[in-house]
mmCIF file of C-alpha atoms and ligand atoms in Angstrom:
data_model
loop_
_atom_site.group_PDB
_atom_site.id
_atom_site.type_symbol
_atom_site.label_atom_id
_atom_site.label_comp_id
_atom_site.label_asym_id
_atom_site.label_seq_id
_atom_site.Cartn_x
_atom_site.Cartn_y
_atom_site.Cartn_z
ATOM 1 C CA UNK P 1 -15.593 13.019 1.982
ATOM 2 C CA UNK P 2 -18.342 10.058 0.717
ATOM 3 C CA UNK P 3 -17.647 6.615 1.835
ATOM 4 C CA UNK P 4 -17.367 4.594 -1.578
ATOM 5 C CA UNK P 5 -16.223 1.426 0.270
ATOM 6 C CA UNK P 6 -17.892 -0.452 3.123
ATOM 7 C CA UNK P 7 -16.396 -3.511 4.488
ATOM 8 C CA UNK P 8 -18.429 -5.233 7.954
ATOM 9 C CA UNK P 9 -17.409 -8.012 10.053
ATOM 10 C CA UNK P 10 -14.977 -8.956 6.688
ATOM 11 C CA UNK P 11 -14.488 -13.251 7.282
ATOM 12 C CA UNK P 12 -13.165 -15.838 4.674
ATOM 13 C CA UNK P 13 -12.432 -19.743 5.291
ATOM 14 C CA UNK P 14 -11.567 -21.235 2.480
ATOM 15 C CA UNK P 15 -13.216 -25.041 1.777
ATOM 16 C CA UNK P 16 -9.982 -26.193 3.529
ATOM 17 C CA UNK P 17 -10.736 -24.824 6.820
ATOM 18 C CA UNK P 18 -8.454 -22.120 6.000
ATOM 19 C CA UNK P 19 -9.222 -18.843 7.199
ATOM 20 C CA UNK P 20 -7.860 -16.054 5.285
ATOM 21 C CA UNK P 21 -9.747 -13.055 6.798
ATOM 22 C CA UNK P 22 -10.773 -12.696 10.168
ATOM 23 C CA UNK P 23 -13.718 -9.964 10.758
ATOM 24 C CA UNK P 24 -11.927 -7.383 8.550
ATOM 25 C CA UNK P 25 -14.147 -3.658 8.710
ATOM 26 C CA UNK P 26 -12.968 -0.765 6.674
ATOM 27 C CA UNK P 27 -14.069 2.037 4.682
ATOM 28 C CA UNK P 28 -12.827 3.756 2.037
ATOM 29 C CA UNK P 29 -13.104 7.166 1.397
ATOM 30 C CA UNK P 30 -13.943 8.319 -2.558
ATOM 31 C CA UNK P 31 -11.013 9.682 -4.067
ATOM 32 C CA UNK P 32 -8.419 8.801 -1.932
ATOM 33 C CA UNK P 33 -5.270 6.785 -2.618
ATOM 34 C CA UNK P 34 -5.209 3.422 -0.159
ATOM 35 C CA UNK P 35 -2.179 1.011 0.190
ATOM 36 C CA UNK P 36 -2.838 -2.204 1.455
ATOM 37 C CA UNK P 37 0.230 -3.686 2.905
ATOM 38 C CA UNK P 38 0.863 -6.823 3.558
ATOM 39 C CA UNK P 39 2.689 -10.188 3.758
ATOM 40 C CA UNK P 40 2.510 -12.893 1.071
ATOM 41 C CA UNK P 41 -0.365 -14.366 2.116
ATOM 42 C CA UNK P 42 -1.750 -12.114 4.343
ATOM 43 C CA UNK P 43 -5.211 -12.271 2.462
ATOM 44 C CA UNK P 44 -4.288 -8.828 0.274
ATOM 45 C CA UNK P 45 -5.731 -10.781 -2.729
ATOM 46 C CA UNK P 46 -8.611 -12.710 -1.098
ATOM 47 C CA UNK P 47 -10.135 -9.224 0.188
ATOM 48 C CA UNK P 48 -10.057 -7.141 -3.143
ATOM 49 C CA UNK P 49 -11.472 -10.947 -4.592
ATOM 50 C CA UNK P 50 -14.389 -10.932 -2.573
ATOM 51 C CA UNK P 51 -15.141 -6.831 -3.234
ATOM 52 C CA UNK P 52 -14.836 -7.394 -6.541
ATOM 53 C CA UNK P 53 -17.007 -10.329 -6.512
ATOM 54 C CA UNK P 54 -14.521 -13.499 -7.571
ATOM 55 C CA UNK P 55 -14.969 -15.292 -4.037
ATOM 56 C CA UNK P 56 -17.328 -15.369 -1.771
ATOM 57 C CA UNK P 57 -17.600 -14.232 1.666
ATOM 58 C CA UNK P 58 -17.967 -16.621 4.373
ATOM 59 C CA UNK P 59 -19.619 -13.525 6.572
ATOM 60 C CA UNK P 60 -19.796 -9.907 6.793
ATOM 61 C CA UNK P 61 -20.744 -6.934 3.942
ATOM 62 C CA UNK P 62 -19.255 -5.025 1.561
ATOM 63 C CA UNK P 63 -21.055 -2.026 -0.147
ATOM 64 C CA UNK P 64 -19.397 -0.513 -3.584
ATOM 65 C CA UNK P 65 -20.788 2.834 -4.346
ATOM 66 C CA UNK P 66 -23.435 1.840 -2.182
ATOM 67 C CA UNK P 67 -24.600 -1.462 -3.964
ATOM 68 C CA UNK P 68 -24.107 -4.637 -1.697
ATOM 69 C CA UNK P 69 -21.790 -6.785 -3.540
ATOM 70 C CA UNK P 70 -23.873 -10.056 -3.396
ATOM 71 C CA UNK P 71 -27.416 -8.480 -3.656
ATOM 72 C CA UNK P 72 -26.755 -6.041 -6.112
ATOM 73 C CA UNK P 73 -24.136 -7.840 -7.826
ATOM 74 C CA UNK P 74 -24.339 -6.035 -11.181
ATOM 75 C CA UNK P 75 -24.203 -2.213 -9.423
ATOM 76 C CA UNK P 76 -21.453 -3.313 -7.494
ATOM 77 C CA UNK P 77 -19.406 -4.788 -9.974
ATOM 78 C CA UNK P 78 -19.719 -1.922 -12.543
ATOM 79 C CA UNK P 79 -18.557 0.721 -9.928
ATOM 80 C CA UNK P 80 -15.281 -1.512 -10.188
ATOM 81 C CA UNK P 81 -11.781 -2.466 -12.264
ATOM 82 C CA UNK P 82 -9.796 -4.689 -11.233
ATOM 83 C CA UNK P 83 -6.261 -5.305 -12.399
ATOM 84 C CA UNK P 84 -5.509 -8.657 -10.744
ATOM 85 C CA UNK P 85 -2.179 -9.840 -9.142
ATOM 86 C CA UNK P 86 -1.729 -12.646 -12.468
ATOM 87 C CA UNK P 87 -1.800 -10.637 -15.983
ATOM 88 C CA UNK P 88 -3.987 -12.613 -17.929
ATOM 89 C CA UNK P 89 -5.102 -11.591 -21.546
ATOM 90 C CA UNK P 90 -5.383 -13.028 -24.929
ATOM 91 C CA UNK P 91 -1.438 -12.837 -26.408
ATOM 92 C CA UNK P 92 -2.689 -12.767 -29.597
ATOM 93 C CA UNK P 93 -5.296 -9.683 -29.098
ATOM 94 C CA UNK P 94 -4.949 -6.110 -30.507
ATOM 95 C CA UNK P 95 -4.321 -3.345 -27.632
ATOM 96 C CA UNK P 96 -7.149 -1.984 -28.727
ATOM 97 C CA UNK P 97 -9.682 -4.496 -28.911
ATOM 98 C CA UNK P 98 -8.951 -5.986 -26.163
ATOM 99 C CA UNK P 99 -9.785 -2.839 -24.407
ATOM 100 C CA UNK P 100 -12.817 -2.163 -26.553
ATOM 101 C CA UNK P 101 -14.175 -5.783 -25.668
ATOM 102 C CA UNK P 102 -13.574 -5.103 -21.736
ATOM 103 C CA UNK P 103 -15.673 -2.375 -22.269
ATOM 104 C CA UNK P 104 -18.540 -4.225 -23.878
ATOM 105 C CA UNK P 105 -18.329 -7.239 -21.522
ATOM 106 C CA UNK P 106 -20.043 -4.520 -18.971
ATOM 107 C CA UNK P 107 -22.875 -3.639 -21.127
ATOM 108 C CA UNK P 108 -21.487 -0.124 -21.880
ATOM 109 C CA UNK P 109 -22.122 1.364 -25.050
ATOM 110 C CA UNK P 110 -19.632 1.538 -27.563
ATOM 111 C CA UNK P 111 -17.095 4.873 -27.066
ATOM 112 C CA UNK P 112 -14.091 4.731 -29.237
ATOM 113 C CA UNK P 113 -13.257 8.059 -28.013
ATOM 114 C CA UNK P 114 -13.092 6.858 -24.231
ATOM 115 C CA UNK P 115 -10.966 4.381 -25.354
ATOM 116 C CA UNK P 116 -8.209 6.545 -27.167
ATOM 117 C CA UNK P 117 -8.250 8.313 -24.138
ATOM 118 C CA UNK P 118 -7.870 6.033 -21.461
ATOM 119 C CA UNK P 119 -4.645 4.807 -24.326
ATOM 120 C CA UNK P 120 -3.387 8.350 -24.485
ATOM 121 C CA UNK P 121 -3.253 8.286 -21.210
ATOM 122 C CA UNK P 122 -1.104 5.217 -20.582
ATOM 123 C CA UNK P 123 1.083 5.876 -23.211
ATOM 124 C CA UNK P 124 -0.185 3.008 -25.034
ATOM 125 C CA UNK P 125 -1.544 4.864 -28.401
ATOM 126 C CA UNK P 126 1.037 4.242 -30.592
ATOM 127 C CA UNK P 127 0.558 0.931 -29.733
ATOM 128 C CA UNK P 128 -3.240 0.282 -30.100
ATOM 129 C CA UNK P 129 -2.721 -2.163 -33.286
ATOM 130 C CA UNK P 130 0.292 -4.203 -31.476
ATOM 131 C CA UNK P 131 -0.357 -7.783 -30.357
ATOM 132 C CA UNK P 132 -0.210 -8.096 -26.325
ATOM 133 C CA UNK P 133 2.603 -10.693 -26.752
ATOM 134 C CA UNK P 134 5.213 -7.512 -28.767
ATOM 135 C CA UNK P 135 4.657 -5.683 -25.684
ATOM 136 C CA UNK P 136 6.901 -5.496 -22.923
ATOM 137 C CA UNK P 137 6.012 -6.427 -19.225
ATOM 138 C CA UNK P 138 5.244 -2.890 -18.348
ATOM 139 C CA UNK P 139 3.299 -2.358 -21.290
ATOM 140 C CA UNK P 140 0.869 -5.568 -20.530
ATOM 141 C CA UNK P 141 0.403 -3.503 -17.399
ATOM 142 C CA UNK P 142 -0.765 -0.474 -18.430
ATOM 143 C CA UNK P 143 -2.964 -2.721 -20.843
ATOM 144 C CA UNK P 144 -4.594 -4.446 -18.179
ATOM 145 C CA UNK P 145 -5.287 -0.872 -16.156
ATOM 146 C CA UNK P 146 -6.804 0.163 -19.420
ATOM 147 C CA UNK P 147 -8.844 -2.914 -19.551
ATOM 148 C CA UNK P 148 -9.765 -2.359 -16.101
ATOM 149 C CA UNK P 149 -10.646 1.616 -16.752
ATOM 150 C CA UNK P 150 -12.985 1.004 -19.897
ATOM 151 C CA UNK P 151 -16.032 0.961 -18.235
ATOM 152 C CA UNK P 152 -15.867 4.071 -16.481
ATOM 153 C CA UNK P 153 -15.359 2.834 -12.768
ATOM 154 C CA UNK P 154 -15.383 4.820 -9.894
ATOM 155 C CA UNK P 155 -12.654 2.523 -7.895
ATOM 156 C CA UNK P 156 -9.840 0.804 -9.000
ATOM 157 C CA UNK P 157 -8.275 -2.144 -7.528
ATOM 158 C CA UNK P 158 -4.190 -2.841 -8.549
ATOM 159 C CA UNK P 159 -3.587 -5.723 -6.981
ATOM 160 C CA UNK P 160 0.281 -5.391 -6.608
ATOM 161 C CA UNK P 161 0.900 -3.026 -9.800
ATOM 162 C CA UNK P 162 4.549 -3.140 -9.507
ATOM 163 C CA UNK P 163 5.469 -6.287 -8.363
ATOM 164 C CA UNK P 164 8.593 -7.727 -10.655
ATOM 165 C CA UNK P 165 8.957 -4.155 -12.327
ATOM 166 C CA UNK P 166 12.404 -2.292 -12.278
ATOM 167 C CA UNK P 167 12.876 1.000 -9.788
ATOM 168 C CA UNK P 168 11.924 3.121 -13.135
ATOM 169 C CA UNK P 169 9.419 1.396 -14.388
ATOM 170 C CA UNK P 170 8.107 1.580 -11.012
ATOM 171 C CA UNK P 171 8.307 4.973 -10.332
ATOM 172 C CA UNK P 172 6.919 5.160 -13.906
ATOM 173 C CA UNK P 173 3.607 3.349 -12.435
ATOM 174 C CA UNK P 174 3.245 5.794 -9.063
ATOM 175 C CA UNK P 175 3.131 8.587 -11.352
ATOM 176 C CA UNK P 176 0.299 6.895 -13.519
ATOM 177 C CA UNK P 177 -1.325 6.052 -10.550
ATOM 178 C CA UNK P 178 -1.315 9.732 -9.111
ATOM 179 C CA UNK P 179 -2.141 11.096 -12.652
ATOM 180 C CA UNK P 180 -5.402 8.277 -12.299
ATOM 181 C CA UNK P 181 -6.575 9.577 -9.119
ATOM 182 C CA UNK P 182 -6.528 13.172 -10.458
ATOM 183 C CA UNK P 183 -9.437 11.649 -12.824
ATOM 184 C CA UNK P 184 -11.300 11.445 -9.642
ATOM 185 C CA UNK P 185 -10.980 7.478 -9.045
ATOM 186 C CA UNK P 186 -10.667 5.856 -6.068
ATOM 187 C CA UNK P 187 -7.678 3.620 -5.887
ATOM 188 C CA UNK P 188 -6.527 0.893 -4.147
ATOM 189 C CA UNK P 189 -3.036 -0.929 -3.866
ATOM 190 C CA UNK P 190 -1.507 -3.927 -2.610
ATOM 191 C CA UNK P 191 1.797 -3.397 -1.955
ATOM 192 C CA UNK P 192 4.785 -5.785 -0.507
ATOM 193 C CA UNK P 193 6.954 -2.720 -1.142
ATOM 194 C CA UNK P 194 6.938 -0.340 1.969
ATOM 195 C CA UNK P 195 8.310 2.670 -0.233
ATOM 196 C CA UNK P 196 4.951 2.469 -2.742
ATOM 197 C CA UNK P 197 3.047 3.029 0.374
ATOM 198 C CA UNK P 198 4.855 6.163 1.556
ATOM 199 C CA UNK P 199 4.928 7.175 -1.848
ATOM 200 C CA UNK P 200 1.724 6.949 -3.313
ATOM 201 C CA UNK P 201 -0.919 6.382 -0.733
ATOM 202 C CA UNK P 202 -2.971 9.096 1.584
ATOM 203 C CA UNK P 203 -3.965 5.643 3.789
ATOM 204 C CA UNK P 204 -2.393 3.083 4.305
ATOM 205 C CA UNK P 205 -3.437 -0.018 5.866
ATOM 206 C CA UNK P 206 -1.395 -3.058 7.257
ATOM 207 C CA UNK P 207 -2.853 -6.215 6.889
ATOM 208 C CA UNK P 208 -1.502 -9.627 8.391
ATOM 209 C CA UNK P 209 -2.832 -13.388 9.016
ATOM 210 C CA UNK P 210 -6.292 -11.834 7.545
ATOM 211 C CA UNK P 211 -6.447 -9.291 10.467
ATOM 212 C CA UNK P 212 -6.213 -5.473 9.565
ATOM 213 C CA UNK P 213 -3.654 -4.789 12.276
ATOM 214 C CA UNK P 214 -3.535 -1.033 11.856
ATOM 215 C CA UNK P 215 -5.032 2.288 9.281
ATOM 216 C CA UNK P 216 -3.496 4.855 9.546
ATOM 217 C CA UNK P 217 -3.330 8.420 7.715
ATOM 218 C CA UNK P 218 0.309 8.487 5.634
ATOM 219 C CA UNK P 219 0.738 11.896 7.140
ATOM 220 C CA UNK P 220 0.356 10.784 10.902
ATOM 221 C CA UNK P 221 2.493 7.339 9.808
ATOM 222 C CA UNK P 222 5.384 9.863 8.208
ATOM 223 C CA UNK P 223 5.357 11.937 11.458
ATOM 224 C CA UNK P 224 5.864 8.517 13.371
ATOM 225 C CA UNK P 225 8.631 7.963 10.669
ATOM 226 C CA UNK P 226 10.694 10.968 11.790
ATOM 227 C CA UNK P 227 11.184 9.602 14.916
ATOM 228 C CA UNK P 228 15.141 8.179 14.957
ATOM 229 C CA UNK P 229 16.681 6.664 18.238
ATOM 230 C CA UNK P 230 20.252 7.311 19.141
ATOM 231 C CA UNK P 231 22.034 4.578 20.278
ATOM 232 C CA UNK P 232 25.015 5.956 22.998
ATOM 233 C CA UNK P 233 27.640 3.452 23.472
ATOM 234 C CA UNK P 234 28.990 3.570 26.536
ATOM 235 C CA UNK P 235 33.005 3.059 28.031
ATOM 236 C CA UNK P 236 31.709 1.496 31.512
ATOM 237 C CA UNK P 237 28.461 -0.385 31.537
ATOM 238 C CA UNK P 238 25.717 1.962 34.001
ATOM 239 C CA UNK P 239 22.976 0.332 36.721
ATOM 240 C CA UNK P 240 20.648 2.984 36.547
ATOM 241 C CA UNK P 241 19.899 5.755 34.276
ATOM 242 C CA UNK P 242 21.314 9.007 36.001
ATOM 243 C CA UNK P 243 19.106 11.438 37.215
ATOM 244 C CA UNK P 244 20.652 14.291 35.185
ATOM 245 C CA UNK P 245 19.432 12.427 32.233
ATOM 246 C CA UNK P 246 15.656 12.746 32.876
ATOM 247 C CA UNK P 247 14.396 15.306 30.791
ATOM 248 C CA UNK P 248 15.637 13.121 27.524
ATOM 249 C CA UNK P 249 13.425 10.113 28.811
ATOM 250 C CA UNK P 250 16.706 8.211 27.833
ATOM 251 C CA UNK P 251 16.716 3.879 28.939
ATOM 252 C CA UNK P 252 19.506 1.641 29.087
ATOM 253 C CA UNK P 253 20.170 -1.423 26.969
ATOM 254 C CA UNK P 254 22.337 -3.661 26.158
ATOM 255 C CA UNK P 255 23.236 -4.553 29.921
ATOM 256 C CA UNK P 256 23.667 -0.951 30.608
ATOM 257 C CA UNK P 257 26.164 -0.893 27.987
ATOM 258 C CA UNK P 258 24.091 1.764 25.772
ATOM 259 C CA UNK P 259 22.099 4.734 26.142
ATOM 260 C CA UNK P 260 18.993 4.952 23.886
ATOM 261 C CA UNK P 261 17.150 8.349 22.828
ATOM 262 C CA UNK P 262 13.942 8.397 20.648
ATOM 263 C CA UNK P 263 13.936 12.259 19.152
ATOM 264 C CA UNK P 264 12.033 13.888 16.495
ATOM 265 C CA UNK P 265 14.170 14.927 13.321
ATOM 266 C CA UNK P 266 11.497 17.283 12.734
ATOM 267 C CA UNK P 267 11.725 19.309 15.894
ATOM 268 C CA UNK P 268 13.648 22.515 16.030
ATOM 269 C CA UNK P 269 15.563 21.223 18.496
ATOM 270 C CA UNK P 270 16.280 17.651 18.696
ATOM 271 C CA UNK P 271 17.931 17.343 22.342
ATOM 272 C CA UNK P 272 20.747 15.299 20.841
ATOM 273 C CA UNK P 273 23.665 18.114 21.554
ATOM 274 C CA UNK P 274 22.218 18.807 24.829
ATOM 275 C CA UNK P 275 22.723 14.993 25.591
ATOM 276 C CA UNK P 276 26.011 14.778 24.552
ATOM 277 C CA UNK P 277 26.845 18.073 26.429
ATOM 278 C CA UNK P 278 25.400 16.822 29.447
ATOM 279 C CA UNK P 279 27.406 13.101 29.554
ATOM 280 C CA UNK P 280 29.999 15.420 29.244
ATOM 281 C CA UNK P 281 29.374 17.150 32.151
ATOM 282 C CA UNK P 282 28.414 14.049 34.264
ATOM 283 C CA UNK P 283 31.837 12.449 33.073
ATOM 284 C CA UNK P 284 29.978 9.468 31.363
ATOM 285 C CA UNK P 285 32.395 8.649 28.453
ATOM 286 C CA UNK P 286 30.864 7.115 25.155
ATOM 287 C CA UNK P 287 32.642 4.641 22.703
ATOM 288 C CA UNK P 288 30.075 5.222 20.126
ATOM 289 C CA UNK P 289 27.355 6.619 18.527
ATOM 290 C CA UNK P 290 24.743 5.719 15.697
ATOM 291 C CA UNK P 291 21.512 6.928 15.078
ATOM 292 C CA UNK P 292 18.608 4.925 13.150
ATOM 293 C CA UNK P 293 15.478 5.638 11.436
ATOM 294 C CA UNK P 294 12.322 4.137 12.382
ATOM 295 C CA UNK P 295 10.431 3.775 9.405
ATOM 296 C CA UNK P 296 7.318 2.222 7.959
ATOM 297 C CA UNK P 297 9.118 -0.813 7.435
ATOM 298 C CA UNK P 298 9.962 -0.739 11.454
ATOM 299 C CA UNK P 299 6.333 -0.315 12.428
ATOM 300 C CA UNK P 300 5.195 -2.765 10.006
ATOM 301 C CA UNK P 301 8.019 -5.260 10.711
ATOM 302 C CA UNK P 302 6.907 -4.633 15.045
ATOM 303 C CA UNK P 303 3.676 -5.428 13.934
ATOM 304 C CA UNK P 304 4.092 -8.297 12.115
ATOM 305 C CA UNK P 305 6.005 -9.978 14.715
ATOM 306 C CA UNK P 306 4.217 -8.894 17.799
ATOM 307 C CA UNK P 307 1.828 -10.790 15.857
ATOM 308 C CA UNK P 308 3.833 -14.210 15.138
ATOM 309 C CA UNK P 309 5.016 -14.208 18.669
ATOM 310 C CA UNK P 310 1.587 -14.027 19.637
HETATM 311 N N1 ATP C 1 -8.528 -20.704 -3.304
HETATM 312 C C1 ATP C 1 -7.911 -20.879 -2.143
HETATM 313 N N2 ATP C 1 -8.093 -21.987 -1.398
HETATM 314 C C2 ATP C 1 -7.485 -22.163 -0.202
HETATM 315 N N3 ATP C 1 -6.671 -21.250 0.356
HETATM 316 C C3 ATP C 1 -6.453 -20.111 -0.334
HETATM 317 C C4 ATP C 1 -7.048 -19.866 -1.607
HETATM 318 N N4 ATP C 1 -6.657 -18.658 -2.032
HETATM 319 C C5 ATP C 1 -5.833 -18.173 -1.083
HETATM 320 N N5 ATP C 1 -5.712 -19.054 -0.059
HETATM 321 C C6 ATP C 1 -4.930 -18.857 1.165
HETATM 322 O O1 ATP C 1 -5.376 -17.703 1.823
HETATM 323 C C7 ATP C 1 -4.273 -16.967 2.346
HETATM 324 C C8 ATP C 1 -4.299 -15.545 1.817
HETATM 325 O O2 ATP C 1 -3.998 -15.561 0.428
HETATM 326 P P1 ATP C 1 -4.003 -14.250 -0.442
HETATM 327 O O3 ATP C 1 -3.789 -14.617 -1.844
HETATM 328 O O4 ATP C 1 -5.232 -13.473 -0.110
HETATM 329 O O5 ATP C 1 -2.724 -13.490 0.155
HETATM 330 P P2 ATP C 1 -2.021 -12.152 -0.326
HETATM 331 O O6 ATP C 1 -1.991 -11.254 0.840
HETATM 332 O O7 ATP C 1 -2.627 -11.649 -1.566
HETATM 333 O O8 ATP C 1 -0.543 -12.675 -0.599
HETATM 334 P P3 ATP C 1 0.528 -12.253 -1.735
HETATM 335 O O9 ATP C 1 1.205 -11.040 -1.203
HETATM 336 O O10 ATP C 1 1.431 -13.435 -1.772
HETATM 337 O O11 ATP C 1 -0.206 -12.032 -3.000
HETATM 338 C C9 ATP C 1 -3.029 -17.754 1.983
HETATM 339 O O12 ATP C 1 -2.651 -18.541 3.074
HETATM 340 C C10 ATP C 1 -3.469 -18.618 0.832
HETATM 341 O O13 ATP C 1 -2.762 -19.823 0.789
HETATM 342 MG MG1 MG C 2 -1.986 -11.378 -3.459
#
């Protein structure tokens, strides 16, 4: 696959000292789906701002489509829509020509026929001729996605698309979004919501404090997510794990109160009967057991932290 995106040395202060991105590099890869996932004010927003050309950058490149942003300004910015975090749009405009207009603020030639179809395609036909204010929240959405699709760009940004949306208007949105990227555009998310990013993206990437911390293939992320530990409670507290115990890699916690096993749900056999079998056998009695997922949210949540305590 072609690069479309090219971020170098990434770095934003802000004129109060304030510095939102720290060296951030990253490319991404035409076509594919990538989540950016962050913390409120993790500098989510400040990065697809200076891509697309709102703020500056303090140092560093970014290349859209191969056009450097601040060089080649106009290439850069016509390669992209943007559908910003704050919904902002003339109440009192027609669906319609408020698309239309988008269109012609980038120098494109009139298409009426790209515009029904970017409107048949969100849904938002039968309401061309209604004024942006009798539309629902959802609806100003999809509005603003067609805005940000009239010209024909080859990446979109959604800068949270579901934030404040209900589960089914939500789920609503993912399958726009994966009916989008069948078009062939490149698309990427900021997300608070951990699920979006399992959901939707093929790369996800976890931003925090301006640093990307990790990027990481969904696929290798969701094989890290069916890992679950098993938590062994035990009747009488242990000093050492036993040496019957070693082929489970199991450690004690909780004062040598518990047992802990990481296994792989995925895997044919998960070792957790064999365990149980064999503190049987050893005469190690248990008071309890509970198992729990580690899941995006854990891995994002370790990362976040390691990075606070830090
Ligand atoms: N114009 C500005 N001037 C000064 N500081 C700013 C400005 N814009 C953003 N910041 C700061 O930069 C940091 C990153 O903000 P940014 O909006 O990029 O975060 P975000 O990841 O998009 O957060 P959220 O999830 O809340 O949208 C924050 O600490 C914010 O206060
Ligand atoms: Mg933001």
């Amino acid at each position: 696959m072609a690069s479309i995106i090219e971020i170098e040395g990434l770095t934003k202060s802000y004129a109060s000292g304030f510095k939102a991105l720290n060296g951030v590099d990253l490319t991404i890869e035409e076509g594919e789906i990538f989540a950016l996932l962050g913390p409120n004010g993790a500098g989510k927003t400040t990065m697809i701002s200076i891509i697309c050309g709102i703020a500056r950058a303090s140092s560093g490149s970014v290349k859209v489509a191969g056009h450097d942003i601040v060089r080649d300004y106009r290439g850069a910015r016509a390669a992209i829509g943007l559908v910003p975090q704050e919904l902002s749009t003339d109440q009192f405009e027609r669906v319609i020509d408020t698309v239309t207009f988008s269109r012609g603020l980038f120098g494109k030639p009139r298409n009426p026929a790209h515009v029904e179809k970017i409107l048949r395609d969100l849904s938002l036909w039968d309401k061309r001729n209604a004024k942006i204010l009798e539309l629902s929240g959802g609806m100003k959405r999809r509005v603003m996605i067609a805005k940000a699709l009239s010209h024909e760009p080859r990446v979109l940004f959604l800068d949270e698309p579901t934030a404040g949306v209900d589960v089914e208007l939500r789920r609503d949105m993912w399958k726009l979004i994966g009916q989008l990227r069948e078009t062939g555009v490149t698309i990427i998310l900021t997300t608070h919501y951990i699920e979006e990013a399992e959901e939707m993206a093929d790369r996800v990437g976890v931003i925090n404090r301006g640093e990307l911390m990790l990027v990481e293939d969904k696929t290798a992320l969701m094989k890290k997510l069916g890992k679950k530990t098993l938590t062994v409670v035990l009747a009488e507290r242990l000093d050492a794990v036993p040496a019957e115990l070693a082929e489970w890699q199991v450690t004690l916690k909780g004062d040598g109160q518990e047992i802990e096993y990481i296994f792989d749900t995925q895997a044919e056999r998960t070792g957790v009967s064999s365990l149980l079998r064999r503190l049987g056998d050893l005469g190690i009695g248990y008071k309890d057991l509970n198992t729990a997922q580690s899941s995006l949210e854990d891995i994002f949540v370790a990362l976040v932290h390691r990075e606070k305590a830090a």
